[in-house]
């Protein structure tokens, strides 16, 4: 025993304890994050989501095994002293068989991960197109277009359960990314290029969708609802969406229809069945039936809609909706009209 080895008898052990503590903190953080509220990708409700979660668990298992094996060997080495390591090193240096083995092991691991990934990719591809629509990303909202059926349904889309949802995605401005975490898979929305995503929603419910590619100031407020319903409800939804805008009935709403036609909303917005034919902003034909305002920045209530109309830039800075100066009475009439558009 030389003096140098006895200087810090606790050194390696202390380092090991520190490493173990760090690992425990990382693991605890992981567990806490996994317990976060919806929409967790680990609570998959779509065919692709299920396959991806299964793949993720396999990859996690394999990598956890590798991690534990490497840490185990490391810990064993640290605890059993330098002298033995020096002896070992002289035995293994230039040993061709050992070199081959520890080159082969990572190659096998990577091959297994590759094969599992290819199998998963194959399994989430489907021949039946099912429910088809186009999702166009815009700063900062979602234009869902059912072109064959003749309507648009911004920021809120319905699909039938157990039927493939087949979605063409593109962008009108910058790169966005279509993502419904619980359905699984995400796909970039690229200007001038159409991408495609397909999966089968397996449970009815309302799922949050969001933009998964940083696209400017309000990237974080670019959300939508992905609503999975029974086939009969889906057909009813389509039929309702195909209807032109309802005629207003209340006195305020009737006045609101006059206001909206005269103040220039129609240069950006369309309301089918009226003179408003804009395509730059969301189609408002069935605005009142939707749950959110400004891509779910606000829930759709008359108070929130008034707030939004009065000062869009305060609600969602840098959004493309301008402030239209109007007397309060006319603002309230607009709100009454839009909320009647069921
Ligand atoms: Cu659109 Cu981020």
CSV table of C-alpha atoms and ligand atoms in Angstrom, one decimal:
chain,number,residue,atom,x,y,z
A,1,UNK,CA,0.0,0.0,0.0
A,2,UNK,CA,1.5,3.3,-0.9
A,3,UNK,CA,0.6,6.6,0.8
A,4,UNK,CA,-0.9,8.1,-2.3
A,5,UNK,CA,-3.7,5.5,-2.3
A,6,UNK,CA,-4.6,6.1,1.3
A,7,UNK,CA,-4.8,9.9,0.9
A,8,UNK,CA,-8.5,9.9,0.0
A,9,UNK,CA,-9.9,6.5,0.8
A,10,UNK,CA,-13.5,7.8,0.5
A,11,UNK,CA,-12.8,9.6,-2.9
A,12,UNK,CA,-14.1,7.1,-5.5
A,13,UNK,CA,-16.9,6.1,-3.2
A,14,UNK,CA,-18.0,9.7,-2.7
A,15,UNK,CA,-18.0,10.2,-6.5
A,16,UNK,CA,-20.1,7.0,-6.8
A,17,UNK,CA,-22.6,8.3,-4.3
A,18,UNK,CA,-22.8,11.6,-6.1
A,19,UNK,CA,-23.4,9.9,-9.4
A,20,UNK,CA,-26.1,7.7,-7.8
A,21,UNK,CA,-27.8,10.8,-6.3
A,22,UNK,CA,-27.7,12.6,-9.6
A,23,UNK,CA,-29.3,9.5,-11.3
A,24,UNK,CA,-32.0,9.4,-8.6
A,25,UNK,CA,-32.8,13.1,-9.2
A,26,UNK,CA,-33.1,12.5,-12.9
A,27,UNK,CA,-35.3,9.5,-12.4
A,28,UNK,CA,-37.6,11.3,-9.9
A,29,UNK,CA,-37.9,14.2,-12.4
A,30,UNK,CA,-38.9,11.7,-15.1
A,31,UNK,CA,-41.5,10.1,-12.9
A,32,UNK,CA,-43.0,13.5,-12.0
A,33,UNK,CA,-43.1,14.7,-15.6
A,34,UNK,CA,-44.8,11.4,-16.6
A,35,UNK,CA,-47.5,12.1,-14.1
A,36,UNK,CA,-48.3,15.5,-15.7
A,37,UNK,CA,-51.8,16.3,-16.9
A,38,UNK,CA,-53.0,15.5,-20.4
A,39,UNK,CA,-52.1,15.3,-23.3
A,40,UNK,CA,-49.3,12.8,-22.4
A,41,UNK,CA,-48.0,10.8,-25.4
A,42,UNK,CA,-47.8,7.9,-23.0
A,43,UNK,CA,-51.6,7.8,-22.7
A,44,UNK,CA,-52.1,7.0,-26.4
A,45,UNK,CA,-55.6,6.8,-27.9
A,46,UNK,CA,-54.6,6.3,-31.5
A,47,UNK,CA,-53.2,3.4,-33.5
A,48,UNK,CA,-50.0,5.1,-34.3
A,49,UNK,CA,-49.7,6.4,-30.7
A,50,UNK,CA,-50.0,2.8,-29.4
A,51,UNK,CA,-47.3,1.5,-31.7
A,52,UNK,CA,-45.0,4.4,-30.9
A,53,UNK,CA,-45.5,3.9,-27.1
A,54,UNK,CA,-44.7,0.2,-27.5
A,55,UNK,CA,-41.6,1.0,-29.5
A,56,UNK,CA,-40.6,3.6,-26.9
A,57,UNK,CA,-40.9,1.1,-24.1
A,58,UNK,CA,-38.7,-1.4,-25.9
A,59,UNK,CA,-36.1,1.2,-26.6
A,60,UNK,CA,-36.3,2.5,-23.0
A,61,UNK,CA,-35.9,-1.1,-21.7
A,62,UNK,CA,-32.9,-1.9,-23.9
A,63,UNK,CA,-31.2,1.4,-23.1
A,64,UNK,CA,-31.9,1.0,-19.4
A,65,UNK,CA,-30.3,-2.4,-19.5
A,66,UNK,CA,-27.2,-0.9,-21.2
A,67,UNK,CA,-27.1,1.9,-18.7
A,68,UNK,CA,-27.3,-0.4,-15.7
A,69,UNK,CA,-24.7,-2.8,-17.2
A,70,UNK,CA,-22.3,0.1,-17.9
A,71,UNK,CA,-22.8,1.7,-14.5
A,72,UNK,CA,-22.5,-1.7,-12.8
A,73,UNK,CA,-19.1,-2.4,-14.5
A,74,UNK,CA,-18.0,1.2,-13.7
A,75,UNK,CA,-19.0,0.9,-10.0
A,76,UNK,CA,-17.3,-2.5,-9.7
A,77,UNK,CA,-14.1,-1.0,-11.2
A,78,UNK,CA,-14.1,2.1,-9.0
A,79,UNK,CA,-14.6,0.0,-5.8
A,80,UNK,CA,-12.0,-2.6,-6.6
A,81,UNK,CA,-9.0,-0.4,-6.8
A,82,UNK,CA,-6.4,0.8,-9.2
A,83,UNK,CA,-3.9,-2.1,-8.9
A,84,UNK,CA,-6.2,-4.7,-10.3
A,85,UNK,CA,-7.2,-2.3,-13.2
A,86,UNK,CA,-3.5,-1.9,-14.2
A,87,UNK,CA,-3.1,-5.7,-14.2
A,88,UNK,CA,-6.3,-6.0,-16.3
A,89,UNK,CA,-5.2,-3.4,-18.7
A,90,UNK,CA,-2.0,-5.3,-19.5
A,91,UNK,CA,-4.1,-8.4,-20.1
A,92,UNK,CA,-6.6,-6.8,-22.5
A,93,UNK,CA,-4.5,-4.4,-24.5
A,94,UNK,CA,-4.2,-5.6,-28.1
A,95,UNK,CA,-6.6,-8.5,-27.4
A,96,UNK,CA,-8.3,-8.9,-30.8
A,97,UNK,CA,-11.2,-11.1,-29.6
A,98,UNK,CA,-12.2,-8.5,-26.9
A,99,UNK,CA,-11.9,-5.7,-29.4
A,100,UNK,CA,-14.3,-7.5,-31.8
A,101,UNK,CA,-16.7,-8.3,-29.0
A,102,UNK,CA,-17.1,-4.8,-27.8
A,103,UNK,CA,-17.4,-3.4,-31.3
A,104,UNK,CA,-20.1,-6.1,-32.1
A,105,UNK,CA,-22.3,-5.4,-29.0
A,106,UNK,CA,-23.1,-1.8,-29.9
A,107,UNK,CA,-23.6,-2.8,-33.6
A,108,UNK,CA,-26.1,-5.5,-32.5
A,109,UNK,CA,-28.0,-3.0,-30.2
A,110,UNK,CA,-28.2,-0.4,-33.0
A,111,UNK,CA,-29.4,-3.1,-35.5
A,112,UNK,CA,-32.1,-4.3,-33.0
A,113,UNK,CA,-33.3,-0.7,-32.5
A,114,UNK,CA,-33.3,-0.1,-36.3
A,115,UNK,CA,-35.4,-3.3,-37.0
A,116,UNK,CA,-37.9,-2.4,-34.2
A,117,UNK,CA,-38.3,1.1,-35.7
A,118,UNK,CA,-38.9,-0.2,-39.2
A,119,UNK,CA,-41.5,-2.7,-38.0
A,120,UNK,CA,-43.3,0.1,-36.1
A,121,UNK,CA,-43.2,2.4,-39.2
A,122,UNK,CA,-44.7,-0.5,-41.3
A,123,UNK,CA,-47.5,-1.1,-38.8
A,124,UNK,CA,-48.7,2.5,-38.6
A,125,UNK,CA,-49.1,2.8,-42.4
A,126,UNK,CA,-52.6,2.0,-43.6
A,127,UNK,CA,-54.2,1.3,-47.0
A,128,UNK,CA,-57.7,2.6,-46.3
A,129,UNK,CA,-57.9,6.4,-46.5
A,130,UNK,CA,-60.9,6.8,-44.2
A,131,UNK,CA,-61.7,10.3,-43.0
A,132,UNK,CA,-59.8,12.7,-45.3
A,133,UNK,CA,-59.1,16.4,-44.9
A,134,UNK,CA,-56.3,18.9,-45.3
A,135,UNK,CA,-54.7,20.7,-42.4
A,136,UNK,CA,-53.1,24.1,-43.3
A,137,UNK,CA,-50.8,25.7,-40.7
A,138,UNK,CA,-51.0,29.4,-40.4
A,139,UNK,CA,-49.5,32.0,-38.0
A,140,UNK,CA,-51.1,31.1,-35.6
A,141,UNK,CA,-54.1,28.9,-36.2
A,142,UNK,CA,-55.2,25.8,-38.0
A,143,UNK,CA,-57.2,25.8,-41.2
A,144,UNK,CA,-58.9,22.4,-41.5
A,145,UNK,CA,-60.3,22.1,-45.0
A,146,UNK,CA,-62.8,19.4,-46.0
A,147,UNK,CA,-62.6,20.4,-49.7
A,148,UNK,CA,-64.5,17.4,-51.1
A,149,UNK,CA,-67.3,18.1,-48.6
A,150,UNK,CA,-67.3,21.9,-49.2
A,151,UNK,CA,-66.5,23.3,-45.8
A,152,UNK,CA,-63.7,24.5,-43.5
A,153,UNK,CA,-63.5,24.0,-39.8
A,154,UNK,CA,-60.8,26.1,-38.3
A,155,UNK,CA,-59.1,25.0,-35.1
A,156,UNK,CA,-61.6,22.2,-34.4
A,157,UNK,CA,-61.9,19.0,-36.3
A,158,UNK,CA,-64.1,15.9,-35.9
A,159,UNK,CA,-63.2,12.4,-37.0
A,160,UNK,CA,-64.9,9.0,-36.6
A,161,UNK,CA,-63.6,6.5,-34.1
A,162,UNK,CA,-62.0,3.3,-35.4
A,163,UNK,CA,-61.7,4.7,-38.9
A,164,UNK,CA,-58.4,5.9,-40.3
A,165,UNK,CA,-57.9,9.6,-40.2
A,166,UNK,CA,-56.0,10.6,-43.3
A,167,UNK,CA,-54.6,14.1,-43.2
A,168,UNK,CA,-52.7,16.1,-45.8
A,169,UNK,CA,-50.7,18.8,-44.1
A,170,UNK,CA,-49.2,21.9,-45.5
A,171,UNK,CA,-48.5,25.5,-44.6
A,172,UNK,CA,-49.5,28.9,-45.8
A,173,UNK,CA,-46.5,30.8,-44.3
A,174,UNK,CA,-43.7,29.3,-42.2
A,175,UNK,CA,-42.9,25.7,-41.1
A,176,UNK,CA,-45.4,24.4,-38.5
A,177,UNK,CA,-45.8,20.8,-37.2
A,178,UNK,CA,-49.1,19.0,-36.9
A,179,UNK,CA,-49.3,17.1,-33.6
A,180,UNK,CA,-52.0,15.4,-31.6
A,181,UNK,CA,-49.9,13.9,-28.8
A,182,UNK,CA,-52.3,11.2,-27.8
A,183,UNK,CA,-52.8,10.1,-31.4
A,184,UNK,CA,-49.1,9.7,-31.9
A,185,UNK,CA,-46.7,10.9,-34.6
A,186,UNK,CA,-46.1,14.4,-35.7
A,187,UNK,CA,-45.4,15.8,-39.2
A,188,UNK,CA,-43.9,19.0,-40.4
A,189,UNK,CA,-46.2,21.4,-42.3
A,190,UNK,CA,-44.0,22.9,-45.0
A,191,UNK,CA,-44.9,25.8,-47.4
A,192,UNK,CA,-45.2,24.5,-50.9
A,193,UNK,CA,-45.0,20.9,-50.0
A,194,UNK,CA,-47.8,18.5,-48.9
A,195,UNK,CA,-47.0,16.0,-46.2
A,196,UNK,CA,-49.2,13.2,-45.0
A,197,UNK,CA,-50.2,11.6,-41.7
A,198,UNK,CA,-52.5,8.7,-41.0
A,199,UNK,CA,-53.7,6.9,-37.9
A,200,UNK,CA,-56.8,5.3,-36.4
A,201,UNK,CA,-58.3,7.1,-33.4
A,202,UNK,CA,-59.2,4.2,-31.0
A,203,UNK,CA,-61.3,6.0,-28.3
A,204,UNK,CA,-63.9,8.7,-28.5
A,205,UNK,CA,-62.9,11.9,-26.7
A,206,UNK,CA,-61.6,15.4,-27.2
A,207,UNK,CA,-57.9,15.6,-27.6
A,208,UNK,CA,-55.7,18.6,-27.6
A,209,UNK,CA,-53.6,19.2,-30.7
A,210,UNK,CA,-50.7,21.7,-30.9
A,211,UNK,CA,-48.0,23.0,-33.1
A,212,UNK,CA,-44.8,21.2,-32.6
A,213,UNK,CA,-42.4,23.4,-34.6
A,214,UNK,CA,-41.4,26.9,-33.4
A,215,UNK,CA,-43.1,29.2,-35.8
A,216,UNK,CA,-43.0,32.7,-34.3
A,217,UNK,CA,-44.2,34.7,-31.4
A,218,UNK,CA,-47.4,32.8,-30.8
A,219,UNK,CA,-46.2,29.3,-31.5
A,220,UNK,CA,-47.3,28.4,-27.9
A,221,UNK,CA,-50.8,29.6,-28.6
A,222,UNK,CA,-51.4,27.6,-31.7
A,223,UNK,CA,-53.7,24.8,-30.5
A,224,UNK,CA,-56.7,22.9,-31.8
A,225,UNK,CA,-59.2,20.3,-30.7
A,226,UNK,CA,-59.2,16.9,-32.3
A,227,UNK,CA,-62.6,15.4,-31.5
A,228,UNK,CA,-63.1,11.7,-31.9
A,229,UNK,CA,-66.8,10.7,-32.1
A,230,UNK,CA,-69.0,7.7,-33.2
A,231,UNK,CA,-69.6,7.5,-36.9
A,232,UNK,CA,-73.2,8.7,-36.7
A,233,UNK,CA,-72.1,11.8,-34.8
A,234,UNK,CA,-69.4,12.4,-37.3
A,235,UNK,CA,-71.9,12.3,-40.2
A,236,UNK,CA,-74.2,14.7,-38.2
A,237,UNK,CA,-71.2,17.1,-37.7
A,238,UNK,CA,-70.4,17.0,-41.4
A,239,UNK,CA,-74.0,17.8,-42.3
A,240,UNK,CA,-74.1,20.7,-39.9
A,241,UNK,CA,-70.8,22.1,-41.1
A,242,UNK,CA,-72.0,21.9,-44.7
A,243,UNK,CA,-74.9,24.2,-43.9
A,244,UNK,CA,-74.4,27.9,-44.6
A,245,UNK,CA,-74.5,30.4,-41.7
A,246,UNK,CA,-77.8,30.5,-39.8
A,247,UNK,CA,-79.8,33.7,-40.1
A,248,UNK,CA,-79.6,35.7,-36.9
A,249,UNK,CA,-82.8,35.8,-34.8
A,250,UNK,CA,-82.1,38.2,-31.8
A,251,UNK,CA,-82.3,41.9,-32.4
A,252,UNK,CA,-78.7,42.5,-31.4
A,253,UNK,CA,-77.5,39.6,-33.6
A,254,UNK,CA,-79.5,41.0,-36.6
A,255,UNK,CA,-77.8,44.3,-36.1
A,256,UNK,CA,-74.5,42.5,-35.7
A,257,UNK,CA,-74.8,41.0,-39.1
A,258,UNK,CA,-75.2,44.5,-40.6
A,259,UNK,CA,-72.1,45.6,-38.7
A,260,UNK,CA,-69.9,42.7,-39.8
A,261,UNK,CA,-70.8,43.2,-43.4
A,262,UNK,CA,-69.9,46.9,-43.3
A,263,UNK,CA,-66.7,47.2,-41.3
A,264,UNK,CA,-64.3,45.1,-43.5
A,265,UNK,CA,-64.2,41.8,-41.6
A,266,UNK,CA,-64.9,40.1,-45.0
A,267,UNK,CA,-61.5,41.0,-46.3
A,268,UNK,CA,-60.1,38.2,-44.0
A,269,UNK,CA,-63.0,36.1,-42.9
A,270,UNK,CA,-65.7,34.1,-44.7
A,271,UNK,CA,-69.2,33.4,-43.5
A,272,UNK,CA,-70.9,31.1,-46.0
A,273,UNK,CA,-74.3,32.4,-47.0
A,274,UNK,CA,-73.2,36.1,-46.5
A,275,UNK,CA,-71.1,38.6,-48.4
A,276,UNK,CA,-68.0,37.8,-46.3
A,277,UNK,CA,-65.6,35.8,-48.5
A,278,UNK,CA,-62.1,36.4,-47.1
A,279,UNK,CA,-59.7,33.5,-46.9
A,280,UNK,CA,-56.8,34.9,-44.9
A,281,UNK,CA,-58.4,34.4,-41.5
A,282,UNK,CA,-60.5,31.6,-40.1
A,283,UNK,CA,-63.9,30.8,-41.7
A,284,UNK,CA,-66.6,31.9,-39.2
A,285,UNK,CA,-69.6,30.1,-40.7
A,286,UNK,CA,-70.1,28.0,-37.5
A,287,UNK,CA,-68.0,30.1,-35.1
A,288,UNK,CA,-70.5,29.9,-32.2
A,289,UNK,CA,-70.3,26.1,-32.2
A,290,UNK,CA,-66.6,26.1,-31.5
A,291,UNK,CA,-65.0,25.8,-28.1
A,292,UNK,CA,-62.2,28.3,-28.5
A,293,UNK,CA,-61.2,31.7,-29.8
A,294,UNK,CA,-57.9,32.5,-31.6
A,295,UNK,CA,-56.7,28.8,-31.7
A,296,UNK,CA,-57.7,28.1,-28.1
A,297,UNK,CA,-56.0,31.2,-26.7
A,298,UNK,CA,-59.4,31.9,-25.0
A,299,UNK,CA,-62.4,29.7,-24.4
A,300,UNK,CA,-65.4,30.8,-26.5
A,301,UNK,CA,-67.6,32.9,-24.3
A,302,UNK,CA,-69.3,36.2,-25.2
A,303,UNK,CA,-67.1,38.0,-22.6
A,304,UNK,CA,-63.9,36.6,-24.1
A,305,UNK,CA,-65.1,37.3,-27.7
A,306,UNK,CA,-65.7,40.9,-26.7
A,307,UNK,CA,-62.2,41.1,-25.2
A,308,UNK,CA,-60.7,39.6,-28.4
A,309,UNK,CA,-62.6,41.9,-30.8
A,310,UNK,CA,-61.7,45.0,-28.6
A,311,UNK,CA,-58.0,44.3,-28.6
A,312,UNK,CA,-56.6,41.2,-30.4
A,313,UNK,CA,-53.0,42.4,-29.9
A,314,UNK,CA,-53.4,42.4,-26.1
A,315,UNK,CA,-54.8,38.9,-26.1
A,316,UNK,CA,-52.3,37.5,-28.6
A,317,UNK,CA,-49.5,39.9,-29.4
A,318,UNK,CA,-48.3,39.9,-33.0
A,319,UNK,CA,-51.3,38.0,-34.3
A,320,UNK,CA,-52.6,39.0,-37.7
A,321,UNK,CA,-56.0,40.1,-36.4
A,322,UNK,CA,-56.1,43.9,-36.5
A,323,UNK,CA,-58.0,46.1,-34.0
A,324,UNK,CA,-61.1,47.5,-35.6
A,325,UNK,CA,-62.2,50.6,-33.7
A,326,UNK,CA,-65.9,50.4,-33.2
A,327,UNK,CA,-68.3,51.8,-30.6
A,328,UNK,CA,-69.0,49.4,-27.7
A,329,UNK,CA,-72.6,48.9,-28.8
A,330,UNK,CA,-71.5,47.6,-32.3
A,331,UNK,CA,-68.9,45.4,-30.7
A,332,UNK,CA,-71.6,43.8,-28.6
A,333,UNK,CA,-73.8,43.4,-31.6
A,334,UNK,CA,-70.9,41.6,-33.4
A,335,UNK,CA,-70.5,39.3,-30.5
A,336,UNK,CA,-74.2,38.5,-30.4
A,337,UNK,CA,-74.2,37.7,-34.1
A,338,UNK,CA,-71.0,35.5,-34.1
A,339,UNK,CA,-72.2,33.5,-31.0
A,340,UNK,CA,-75.4,32.7,-32.9
A,341,UNK,CA,-73.5,31.1,-35.7
A,342,UNK,CA,-73.9,27.5,-34.4
B,1,LIG,CU1,-47.1,26.8,-35.7
B,1,LIG,CU2,-45.5,26.5,-34.0
